[in-house]
PDB file of C-alpha atoms in Angstrom:
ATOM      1  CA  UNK A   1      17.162 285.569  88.514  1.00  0.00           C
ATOM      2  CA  UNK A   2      14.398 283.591  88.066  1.00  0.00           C
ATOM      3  CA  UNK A   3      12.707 281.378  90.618  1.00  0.00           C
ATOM      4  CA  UNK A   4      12.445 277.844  90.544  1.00  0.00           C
ATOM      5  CA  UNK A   5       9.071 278.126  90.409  1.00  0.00           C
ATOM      6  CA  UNK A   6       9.073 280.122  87.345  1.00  0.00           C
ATOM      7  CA  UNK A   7      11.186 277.658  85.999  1.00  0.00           C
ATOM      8  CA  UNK A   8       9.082 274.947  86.227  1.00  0.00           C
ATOM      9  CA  UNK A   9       6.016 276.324  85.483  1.00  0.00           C
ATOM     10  CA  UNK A  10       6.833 278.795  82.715  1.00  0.00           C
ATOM     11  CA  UNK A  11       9.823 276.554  80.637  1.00  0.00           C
ATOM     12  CA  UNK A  12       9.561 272.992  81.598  1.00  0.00           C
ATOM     13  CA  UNK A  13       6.122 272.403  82.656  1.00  0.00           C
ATOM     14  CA  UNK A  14       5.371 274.263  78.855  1.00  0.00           C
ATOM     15  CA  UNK A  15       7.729 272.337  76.658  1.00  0.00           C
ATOM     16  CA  UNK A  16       6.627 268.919  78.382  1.00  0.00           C
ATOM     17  CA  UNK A  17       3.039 269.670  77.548  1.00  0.00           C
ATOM     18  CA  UNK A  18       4.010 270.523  74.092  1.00  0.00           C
ATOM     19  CA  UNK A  19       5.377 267.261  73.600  1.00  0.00           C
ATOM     20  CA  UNK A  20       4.158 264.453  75.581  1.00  0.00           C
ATOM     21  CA  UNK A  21       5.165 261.621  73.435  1.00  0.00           C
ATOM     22  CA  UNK A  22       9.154 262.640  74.245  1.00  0.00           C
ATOM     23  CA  UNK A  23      11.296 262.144  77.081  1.00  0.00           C
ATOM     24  CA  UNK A  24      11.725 266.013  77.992  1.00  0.00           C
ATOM     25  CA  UNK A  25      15.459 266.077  80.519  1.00  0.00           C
ATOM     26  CA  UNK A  26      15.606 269.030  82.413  1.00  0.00           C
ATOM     27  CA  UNK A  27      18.620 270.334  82.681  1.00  0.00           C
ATOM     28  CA  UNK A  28      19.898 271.764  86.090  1.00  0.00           C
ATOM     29  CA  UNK A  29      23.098 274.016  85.174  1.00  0.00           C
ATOM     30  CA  UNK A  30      23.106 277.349  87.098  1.00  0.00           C
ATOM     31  CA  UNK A  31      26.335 277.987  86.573  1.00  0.00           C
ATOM     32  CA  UNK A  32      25.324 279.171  83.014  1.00  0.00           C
ATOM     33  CA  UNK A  33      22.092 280.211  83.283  1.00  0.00           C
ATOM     34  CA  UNK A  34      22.481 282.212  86.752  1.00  0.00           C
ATOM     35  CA  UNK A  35      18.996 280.291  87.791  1.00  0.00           C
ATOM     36  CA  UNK A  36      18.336 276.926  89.366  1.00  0.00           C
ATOM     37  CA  UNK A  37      15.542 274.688  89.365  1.00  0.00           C
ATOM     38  CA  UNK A  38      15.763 273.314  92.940  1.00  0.00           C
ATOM     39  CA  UNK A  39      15.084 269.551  93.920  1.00  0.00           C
ATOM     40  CA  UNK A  40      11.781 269.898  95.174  1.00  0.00           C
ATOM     41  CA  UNK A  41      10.693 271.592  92.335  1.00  0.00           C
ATOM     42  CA  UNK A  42      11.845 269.244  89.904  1.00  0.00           C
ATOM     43  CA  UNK A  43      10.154 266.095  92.184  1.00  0.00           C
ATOM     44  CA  UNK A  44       6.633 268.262  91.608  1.00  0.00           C
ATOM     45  CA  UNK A  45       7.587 268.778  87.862  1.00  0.00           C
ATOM     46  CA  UNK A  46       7.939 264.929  87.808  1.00  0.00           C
ATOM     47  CA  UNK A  47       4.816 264.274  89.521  1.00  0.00           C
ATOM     48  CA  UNK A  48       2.866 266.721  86.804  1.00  0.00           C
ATOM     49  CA  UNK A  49       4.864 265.642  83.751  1.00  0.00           C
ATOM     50  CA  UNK A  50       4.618 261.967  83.182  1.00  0.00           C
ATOM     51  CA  UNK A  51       7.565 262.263  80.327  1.00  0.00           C
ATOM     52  CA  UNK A  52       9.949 263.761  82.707  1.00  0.00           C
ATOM     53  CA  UNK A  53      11.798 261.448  84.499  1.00  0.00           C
ATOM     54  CA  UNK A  54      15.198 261.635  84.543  1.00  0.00           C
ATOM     55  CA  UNK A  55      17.508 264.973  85.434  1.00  0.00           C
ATOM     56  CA  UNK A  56      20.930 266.104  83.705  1.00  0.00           C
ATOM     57  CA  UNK A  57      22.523 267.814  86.820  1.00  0.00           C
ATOM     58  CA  UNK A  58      25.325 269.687  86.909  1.00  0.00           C
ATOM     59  CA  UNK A  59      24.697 271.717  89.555  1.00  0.00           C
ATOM     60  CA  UNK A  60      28.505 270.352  91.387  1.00  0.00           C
ATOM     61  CA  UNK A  61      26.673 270.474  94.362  1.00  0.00           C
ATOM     62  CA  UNK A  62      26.374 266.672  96.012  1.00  0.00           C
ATOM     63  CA  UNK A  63      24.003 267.813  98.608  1.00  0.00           C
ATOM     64  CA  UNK A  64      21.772 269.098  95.883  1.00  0.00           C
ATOM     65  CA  UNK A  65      21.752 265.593  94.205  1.00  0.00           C
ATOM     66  CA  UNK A  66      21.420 263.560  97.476  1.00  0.00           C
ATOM     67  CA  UNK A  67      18.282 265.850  98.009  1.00  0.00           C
ATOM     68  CA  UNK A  68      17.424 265.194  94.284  1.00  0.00           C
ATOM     69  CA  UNK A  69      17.198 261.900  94.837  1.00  0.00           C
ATOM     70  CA  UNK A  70      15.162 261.730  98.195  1.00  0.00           C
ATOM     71  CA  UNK A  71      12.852 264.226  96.377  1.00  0.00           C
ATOM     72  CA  UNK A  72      12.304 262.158  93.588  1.00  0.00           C
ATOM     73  CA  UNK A  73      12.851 258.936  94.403  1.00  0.00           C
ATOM     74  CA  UNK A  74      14.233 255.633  93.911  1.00  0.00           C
ATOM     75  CA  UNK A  75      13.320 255.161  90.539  1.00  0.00           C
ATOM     76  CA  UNK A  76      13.935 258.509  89.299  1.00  0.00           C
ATOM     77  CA  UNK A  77      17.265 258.479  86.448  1.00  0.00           C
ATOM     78  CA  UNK A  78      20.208 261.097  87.524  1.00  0.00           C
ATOM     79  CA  UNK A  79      22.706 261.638  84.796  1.00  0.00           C
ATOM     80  CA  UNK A  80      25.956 263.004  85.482  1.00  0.00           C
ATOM     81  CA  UNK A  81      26.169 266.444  83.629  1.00  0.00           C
ATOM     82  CA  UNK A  82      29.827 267.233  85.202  1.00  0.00           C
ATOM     83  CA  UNK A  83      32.252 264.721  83.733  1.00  0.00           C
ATOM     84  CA  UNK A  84      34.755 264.853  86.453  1.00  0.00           C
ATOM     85  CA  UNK A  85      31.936 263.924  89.100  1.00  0.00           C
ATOM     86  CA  UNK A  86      30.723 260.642  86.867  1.00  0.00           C
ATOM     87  CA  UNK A  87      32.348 258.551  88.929  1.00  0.00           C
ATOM     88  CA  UNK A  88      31.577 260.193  92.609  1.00  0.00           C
ATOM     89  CA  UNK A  89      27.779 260.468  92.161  1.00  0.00           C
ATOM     90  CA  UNK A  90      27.194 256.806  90.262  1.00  0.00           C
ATOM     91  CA  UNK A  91      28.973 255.617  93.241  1.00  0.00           C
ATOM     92  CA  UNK A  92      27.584 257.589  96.014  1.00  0.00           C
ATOM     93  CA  UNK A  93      24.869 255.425  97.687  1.00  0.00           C
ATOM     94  CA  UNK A  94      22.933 258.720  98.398  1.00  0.00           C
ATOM     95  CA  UNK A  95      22.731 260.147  95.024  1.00  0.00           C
ATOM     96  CA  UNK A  96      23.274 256.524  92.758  1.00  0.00           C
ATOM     97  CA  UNK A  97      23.289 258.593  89.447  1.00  0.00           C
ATOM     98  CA  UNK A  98      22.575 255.786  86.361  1.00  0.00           C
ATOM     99  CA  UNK A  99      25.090 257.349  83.962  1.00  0.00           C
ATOM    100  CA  UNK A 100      25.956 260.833  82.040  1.00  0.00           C
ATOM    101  CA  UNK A 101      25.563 263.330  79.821  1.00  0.00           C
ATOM    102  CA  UNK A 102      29.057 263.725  78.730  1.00  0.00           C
ATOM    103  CA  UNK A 103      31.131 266.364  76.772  1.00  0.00           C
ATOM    104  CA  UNK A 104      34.454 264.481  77.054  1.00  0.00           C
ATOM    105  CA  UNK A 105      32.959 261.543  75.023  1.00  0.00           C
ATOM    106  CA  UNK A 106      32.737 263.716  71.822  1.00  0.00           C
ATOM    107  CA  UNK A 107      36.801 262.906  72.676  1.00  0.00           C
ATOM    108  CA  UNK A 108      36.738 259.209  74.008  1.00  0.00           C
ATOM    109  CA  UNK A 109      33.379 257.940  74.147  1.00  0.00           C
ATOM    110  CA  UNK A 110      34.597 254.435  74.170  1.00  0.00           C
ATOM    111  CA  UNK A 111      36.386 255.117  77.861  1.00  0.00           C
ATOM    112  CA  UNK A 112      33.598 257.248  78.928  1.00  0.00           C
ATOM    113  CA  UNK A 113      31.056 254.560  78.160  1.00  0.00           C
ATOM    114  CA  UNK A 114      33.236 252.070  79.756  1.00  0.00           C
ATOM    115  CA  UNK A 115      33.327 253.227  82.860  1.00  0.00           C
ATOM    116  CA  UNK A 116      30.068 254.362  83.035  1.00  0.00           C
ATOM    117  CA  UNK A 117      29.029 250.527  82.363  1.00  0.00           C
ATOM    118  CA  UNK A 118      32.086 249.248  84.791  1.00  0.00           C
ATOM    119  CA  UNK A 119      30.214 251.423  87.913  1.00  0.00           C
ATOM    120  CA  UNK A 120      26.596 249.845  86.774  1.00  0.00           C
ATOM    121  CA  UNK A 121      27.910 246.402  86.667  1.00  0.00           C
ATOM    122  CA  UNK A 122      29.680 246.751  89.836  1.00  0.00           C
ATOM    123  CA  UNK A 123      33.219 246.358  88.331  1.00  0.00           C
ATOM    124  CA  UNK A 124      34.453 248.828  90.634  1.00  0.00           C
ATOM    125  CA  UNK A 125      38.567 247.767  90.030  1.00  0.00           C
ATOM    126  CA  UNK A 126      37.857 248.214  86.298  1.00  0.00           C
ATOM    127  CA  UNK A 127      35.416 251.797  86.796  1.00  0.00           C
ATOM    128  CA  UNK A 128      38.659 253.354  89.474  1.00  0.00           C
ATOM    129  CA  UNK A 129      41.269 252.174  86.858  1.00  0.00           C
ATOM    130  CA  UNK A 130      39.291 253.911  84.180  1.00  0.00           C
ATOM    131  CA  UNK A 131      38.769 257.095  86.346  1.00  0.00           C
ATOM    132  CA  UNK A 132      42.373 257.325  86.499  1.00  0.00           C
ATOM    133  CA  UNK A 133      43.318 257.184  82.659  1.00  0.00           C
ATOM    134  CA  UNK A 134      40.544 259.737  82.414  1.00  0.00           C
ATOM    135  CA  UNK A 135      41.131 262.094  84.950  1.00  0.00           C
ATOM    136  CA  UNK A 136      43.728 264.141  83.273  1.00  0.00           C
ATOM    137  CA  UNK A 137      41.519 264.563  80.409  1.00  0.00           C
ATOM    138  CA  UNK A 138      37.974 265.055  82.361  1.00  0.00           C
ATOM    139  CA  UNK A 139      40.040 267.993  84.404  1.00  0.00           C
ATOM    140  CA  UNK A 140      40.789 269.895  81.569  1.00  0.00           C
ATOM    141  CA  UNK A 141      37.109 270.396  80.541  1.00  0.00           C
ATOM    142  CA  UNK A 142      37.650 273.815  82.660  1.00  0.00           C
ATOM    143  CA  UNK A 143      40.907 275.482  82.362  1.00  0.00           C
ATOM    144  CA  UNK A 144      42.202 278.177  84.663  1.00  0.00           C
ATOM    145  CA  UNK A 145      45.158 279.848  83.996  1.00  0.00           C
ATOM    146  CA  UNK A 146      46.708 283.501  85.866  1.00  0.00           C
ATOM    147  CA  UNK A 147      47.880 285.643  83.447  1.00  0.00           C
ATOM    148  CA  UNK A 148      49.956 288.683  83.971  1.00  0.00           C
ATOM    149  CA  UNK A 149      48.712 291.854  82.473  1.00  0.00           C
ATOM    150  CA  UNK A 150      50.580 295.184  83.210  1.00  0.00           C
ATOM    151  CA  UNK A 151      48.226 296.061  85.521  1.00  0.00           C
ATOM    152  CA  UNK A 152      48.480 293.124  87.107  1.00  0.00           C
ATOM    153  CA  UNK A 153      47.663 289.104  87.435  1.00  0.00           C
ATOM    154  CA  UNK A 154      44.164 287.760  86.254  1.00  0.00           C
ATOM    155  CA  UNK A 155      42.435 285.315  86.945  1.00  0.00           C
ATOM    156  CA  UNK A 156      41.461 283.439  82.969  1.00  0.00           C
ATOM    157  CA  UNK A 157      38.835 280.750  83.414  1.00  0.00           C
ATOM    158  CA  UNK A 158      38.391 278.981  79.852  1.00  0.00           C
ATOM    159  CA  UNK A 159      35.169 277.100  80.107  1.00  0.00           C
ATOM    160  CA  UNK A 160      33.294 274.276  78.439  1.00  0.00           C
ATOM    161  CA  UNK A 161      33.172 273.699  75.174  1.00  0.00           C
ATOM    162  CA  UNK A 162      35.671 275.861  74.672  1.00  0.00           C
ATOM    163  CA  UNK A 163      38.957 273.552  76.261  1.00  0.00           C
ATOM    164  CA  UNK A 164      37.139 270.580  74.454  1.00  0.00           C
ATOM    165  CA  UNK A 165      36.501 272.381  70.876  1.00  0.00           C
ATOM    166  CA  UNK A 166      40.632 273.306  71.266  1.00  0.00           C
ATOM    167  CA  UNK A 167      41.426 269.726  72.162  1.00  0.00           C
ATOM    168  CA  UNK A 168      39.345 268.159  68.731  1.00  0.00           C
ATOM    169  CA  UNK A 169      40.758 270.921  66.354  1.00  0.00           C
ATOM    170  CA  UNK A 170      44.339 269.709  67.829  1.00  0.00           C
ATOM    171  CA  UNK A 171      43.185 266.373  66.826  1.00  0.00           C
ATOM    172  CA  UNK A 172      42.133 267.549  63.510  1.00  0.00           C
ATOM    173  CA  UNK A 173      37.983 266.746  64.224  1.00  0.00           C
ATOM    174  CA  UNK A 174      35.571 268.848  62.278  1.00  0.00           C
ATOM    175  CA  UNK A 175      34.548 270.799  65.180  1.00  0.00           C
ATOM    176  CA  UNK A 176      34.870 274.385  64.349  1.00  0.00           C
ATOM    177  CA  UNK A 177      35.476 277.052  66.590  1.00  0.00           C
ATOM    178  CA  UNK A 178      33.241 278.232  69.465  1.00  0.00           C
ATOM    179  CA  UNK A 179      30.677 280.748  68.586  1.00  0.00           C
ATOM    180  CA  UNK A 180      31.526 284.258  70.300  1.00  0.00           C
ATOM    181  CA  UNK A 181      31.467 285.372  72.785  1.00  0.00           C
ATOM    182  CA  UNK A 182      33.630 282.765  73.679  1.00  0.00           C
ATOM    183  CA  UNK A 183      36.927 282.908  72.120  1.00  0.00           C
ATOM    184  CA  UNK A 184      40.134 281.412  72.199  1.00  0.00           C
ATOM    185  CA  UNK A 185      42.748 280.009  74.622  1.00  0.00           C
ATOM    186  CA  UNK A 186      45.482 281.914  76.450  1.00  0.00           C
ATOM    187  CA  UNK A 187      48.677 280.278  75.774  1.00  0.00           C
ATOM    188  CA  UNK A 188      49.131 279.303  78.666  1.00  0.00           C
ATOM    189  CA  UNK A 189      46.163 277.486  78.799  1.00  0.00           C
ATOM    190  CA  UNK A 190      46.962 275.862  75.204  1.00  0.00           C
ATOM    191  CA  UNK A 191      50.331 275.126  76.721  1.00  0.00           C
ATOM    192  CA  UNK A 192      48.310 272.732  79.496  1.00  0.00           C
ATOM    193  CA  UNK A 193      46.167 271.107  77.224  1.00  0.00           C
ATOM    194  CA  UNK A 194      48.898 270.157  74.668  1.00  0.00           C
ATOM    195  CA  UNK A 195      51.092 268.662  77.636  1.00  0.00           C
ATOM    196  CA  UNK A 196      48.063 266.785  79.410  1.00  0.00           C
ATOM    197  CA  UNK A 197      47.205 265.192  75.818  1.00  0.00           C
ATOM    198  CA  UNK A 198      50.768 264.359  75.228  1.00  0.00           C
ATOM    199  CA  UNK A 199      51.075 262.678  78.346  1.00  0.00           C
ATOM    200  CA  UNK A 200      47.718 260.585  78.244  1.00  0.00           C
ATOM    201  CA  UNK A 201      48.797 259.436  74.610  1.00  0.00           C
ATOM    202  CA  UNK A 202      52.057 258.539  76.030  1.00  0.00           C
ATOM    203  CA  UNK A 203      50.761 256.661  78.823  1.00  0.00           C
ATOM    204  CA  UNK A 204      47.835 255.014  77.019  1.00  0.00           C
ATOM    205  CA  UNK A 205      48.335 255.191  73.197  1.00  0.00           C
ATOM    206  CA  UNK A 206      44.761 253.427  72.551  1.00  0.00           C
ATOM    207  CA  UNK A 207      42.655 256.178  73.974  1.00  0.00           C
ATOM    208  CA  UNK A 208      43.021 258.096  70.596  1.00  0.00           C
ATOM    209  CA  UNK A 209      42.986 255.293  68.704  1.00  0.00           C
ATOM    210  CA  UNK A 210      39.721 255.523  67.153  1.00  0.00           C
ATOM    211  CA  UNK A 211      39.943 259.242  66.335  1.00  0.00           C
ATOM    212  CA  UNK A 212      43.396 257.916  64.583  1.00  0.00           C
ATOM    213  CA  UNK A 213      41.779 255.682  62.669  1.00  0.00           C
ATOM    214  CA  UNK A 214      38.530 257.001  61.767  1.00  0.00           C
ATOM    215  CA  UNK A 215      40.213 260.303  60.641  1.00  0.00           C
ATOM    216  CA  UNK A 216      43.193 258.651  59.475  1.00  0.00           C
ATOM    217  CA  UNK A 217      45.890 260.770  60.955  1.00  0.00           C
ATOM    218  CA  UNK A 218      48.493 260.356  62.994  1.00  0.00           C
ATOM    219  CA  UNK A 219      48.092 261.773  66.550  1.00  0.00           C
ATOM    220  CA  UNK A 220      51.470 262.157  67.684  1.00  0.00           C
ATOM    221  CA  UNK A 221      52.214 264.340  64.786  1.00  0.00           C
ATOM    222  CA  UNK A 222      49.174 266.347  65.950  1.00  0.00           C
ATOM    223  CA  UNK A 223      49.928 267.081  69.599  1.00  0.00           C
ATOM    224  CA  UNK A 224      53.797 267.630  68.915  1.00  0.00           C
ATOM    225  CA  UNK A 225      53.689 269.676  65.390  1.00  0.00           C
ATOM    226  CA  UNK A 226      53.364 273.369  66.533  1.00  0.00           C
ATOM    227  CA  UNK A 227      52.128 274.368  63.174  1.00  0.00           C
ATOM    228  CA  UNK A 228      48.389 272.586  64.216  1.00  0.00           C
ATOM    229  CA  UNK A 229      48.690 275.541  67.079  1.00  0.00           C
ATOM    230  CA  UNK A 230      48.041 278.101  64.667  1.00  0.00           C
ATOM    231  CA  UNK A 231      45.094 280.280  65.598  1.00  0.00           C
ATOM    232  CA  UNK A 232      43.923 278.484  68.682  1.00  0.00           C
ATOM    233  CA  UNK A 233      45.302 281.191  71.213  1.00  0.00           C
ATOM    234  CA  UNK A 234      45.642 285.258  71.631  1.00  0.00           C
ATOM    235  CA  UNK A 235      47.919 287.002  73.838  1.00  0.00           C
ATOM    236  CA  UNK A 236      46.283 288.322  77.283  1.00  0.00           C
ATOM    237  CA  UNK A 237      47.068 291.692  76.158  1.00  0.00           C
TER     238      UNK A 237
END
């Protein structure tokens, strides 16, 4: 692994010095990169880099972020970069995160922006209600399924973008398939996102609206024909 140190001086420090007339956002995601630029680091990086100052952290840790923010201070701008945390760390009076960085809103960026702009206003009634139509779609940006091999149950963790490219090929967006090595979904894991997005369109038929209209299709016939299915899963065998 690298250090945080190395980090900072060798990538970030480098690629803000390269470009000093542009707004350089680290990006603070060890979950896929197997490193971590830690808080005090990226206060010092700050300090040294006049064009960083803001963070896209999606670390999951909240302890991280509260230290993020007494490292770098009142002024610096936290974005959300874990979509089903938007609404804990804009409203936690340790972190006070000013927005996000968010995958579901290549889905519904008119709810995502919404609520985003609810917490900042101070609307919290109108941010919680919009957490709640959200929630079933912000939890299926990860998708864990067991499936049952013959030598035995595994453990299938379908990660971002791959849940989210599934979801706007079912809604027949031009996304195109993830690039390998990520694949496809089990299908059982198709199986949940199908019945989540059925259920959200039942409940609240406007939050596909715009992708109805813009693409002109019709989204029930999307979610409920099997035939749009085709391709979008393999057998765990």
């Amino acid at each position: 692994d690298l250090s945080s140190l190395e980090i900072r001086k060798e990538y970030y420090e480098v690629v803000a010095g390269q470009y000093p007339d542009m707004t350089i956002i680290p990006y603070i995601i060890p979950g896929r990169t197997g490193a971590q630029m830690l808080p005090q680091d990226l206060a010092l990086l700050a300090q040294a880099c006049p064009n960083i100052t803001c963070v896209k952290e999606a670390t999951g840790n909240l302890d991280n972020m509260k230290l993020t923010r007494k490292c770098c201070g009142p002024d610096f701008q936290i974005f959300s970069g874990d979509d089903a945390l938007v609404y804990d760390i804009m409203t936690d009076p340790e972190i006070r995160a000013c927005g996000s960085i968010s995958v579901m809103s290549n889905i519904v960026p008119g709810f995502m922006t919404q609520m985003v702009s609810a917490i900042n206003q101070g609307d919290r009634d109108e941010a919680e209600r919009l957490q709640a139509v959200l929630k079933p779609l912000l939890d299926l940006v990860v998708v864990t399924t067991t499936e049952e091999t013959a030598f035995g149950p595994v453990l299938c963790r379908a990660r971002n973008p791959l849940p989210l490219k599934t979801m706007m090929q079912l809604l027949g967006m031009p996304s195109g398939p993830c690039r390998p090595p990520l694949g496809k979904m089990t299908r059982q894991g198709l199986d949940k996102i199908v019945e989540t997005m059925q259920q959200v369109h039942a409940d609240h038929p406007d939050i596909f609206a715009p992708i109805a209209k813009f693409f002109n299709i019709d989204i029930h016939e999307r979610i409920h024909n099997p035939d749009y299915q085709n391709g979008l899963w393999y057998a765990y065998e």
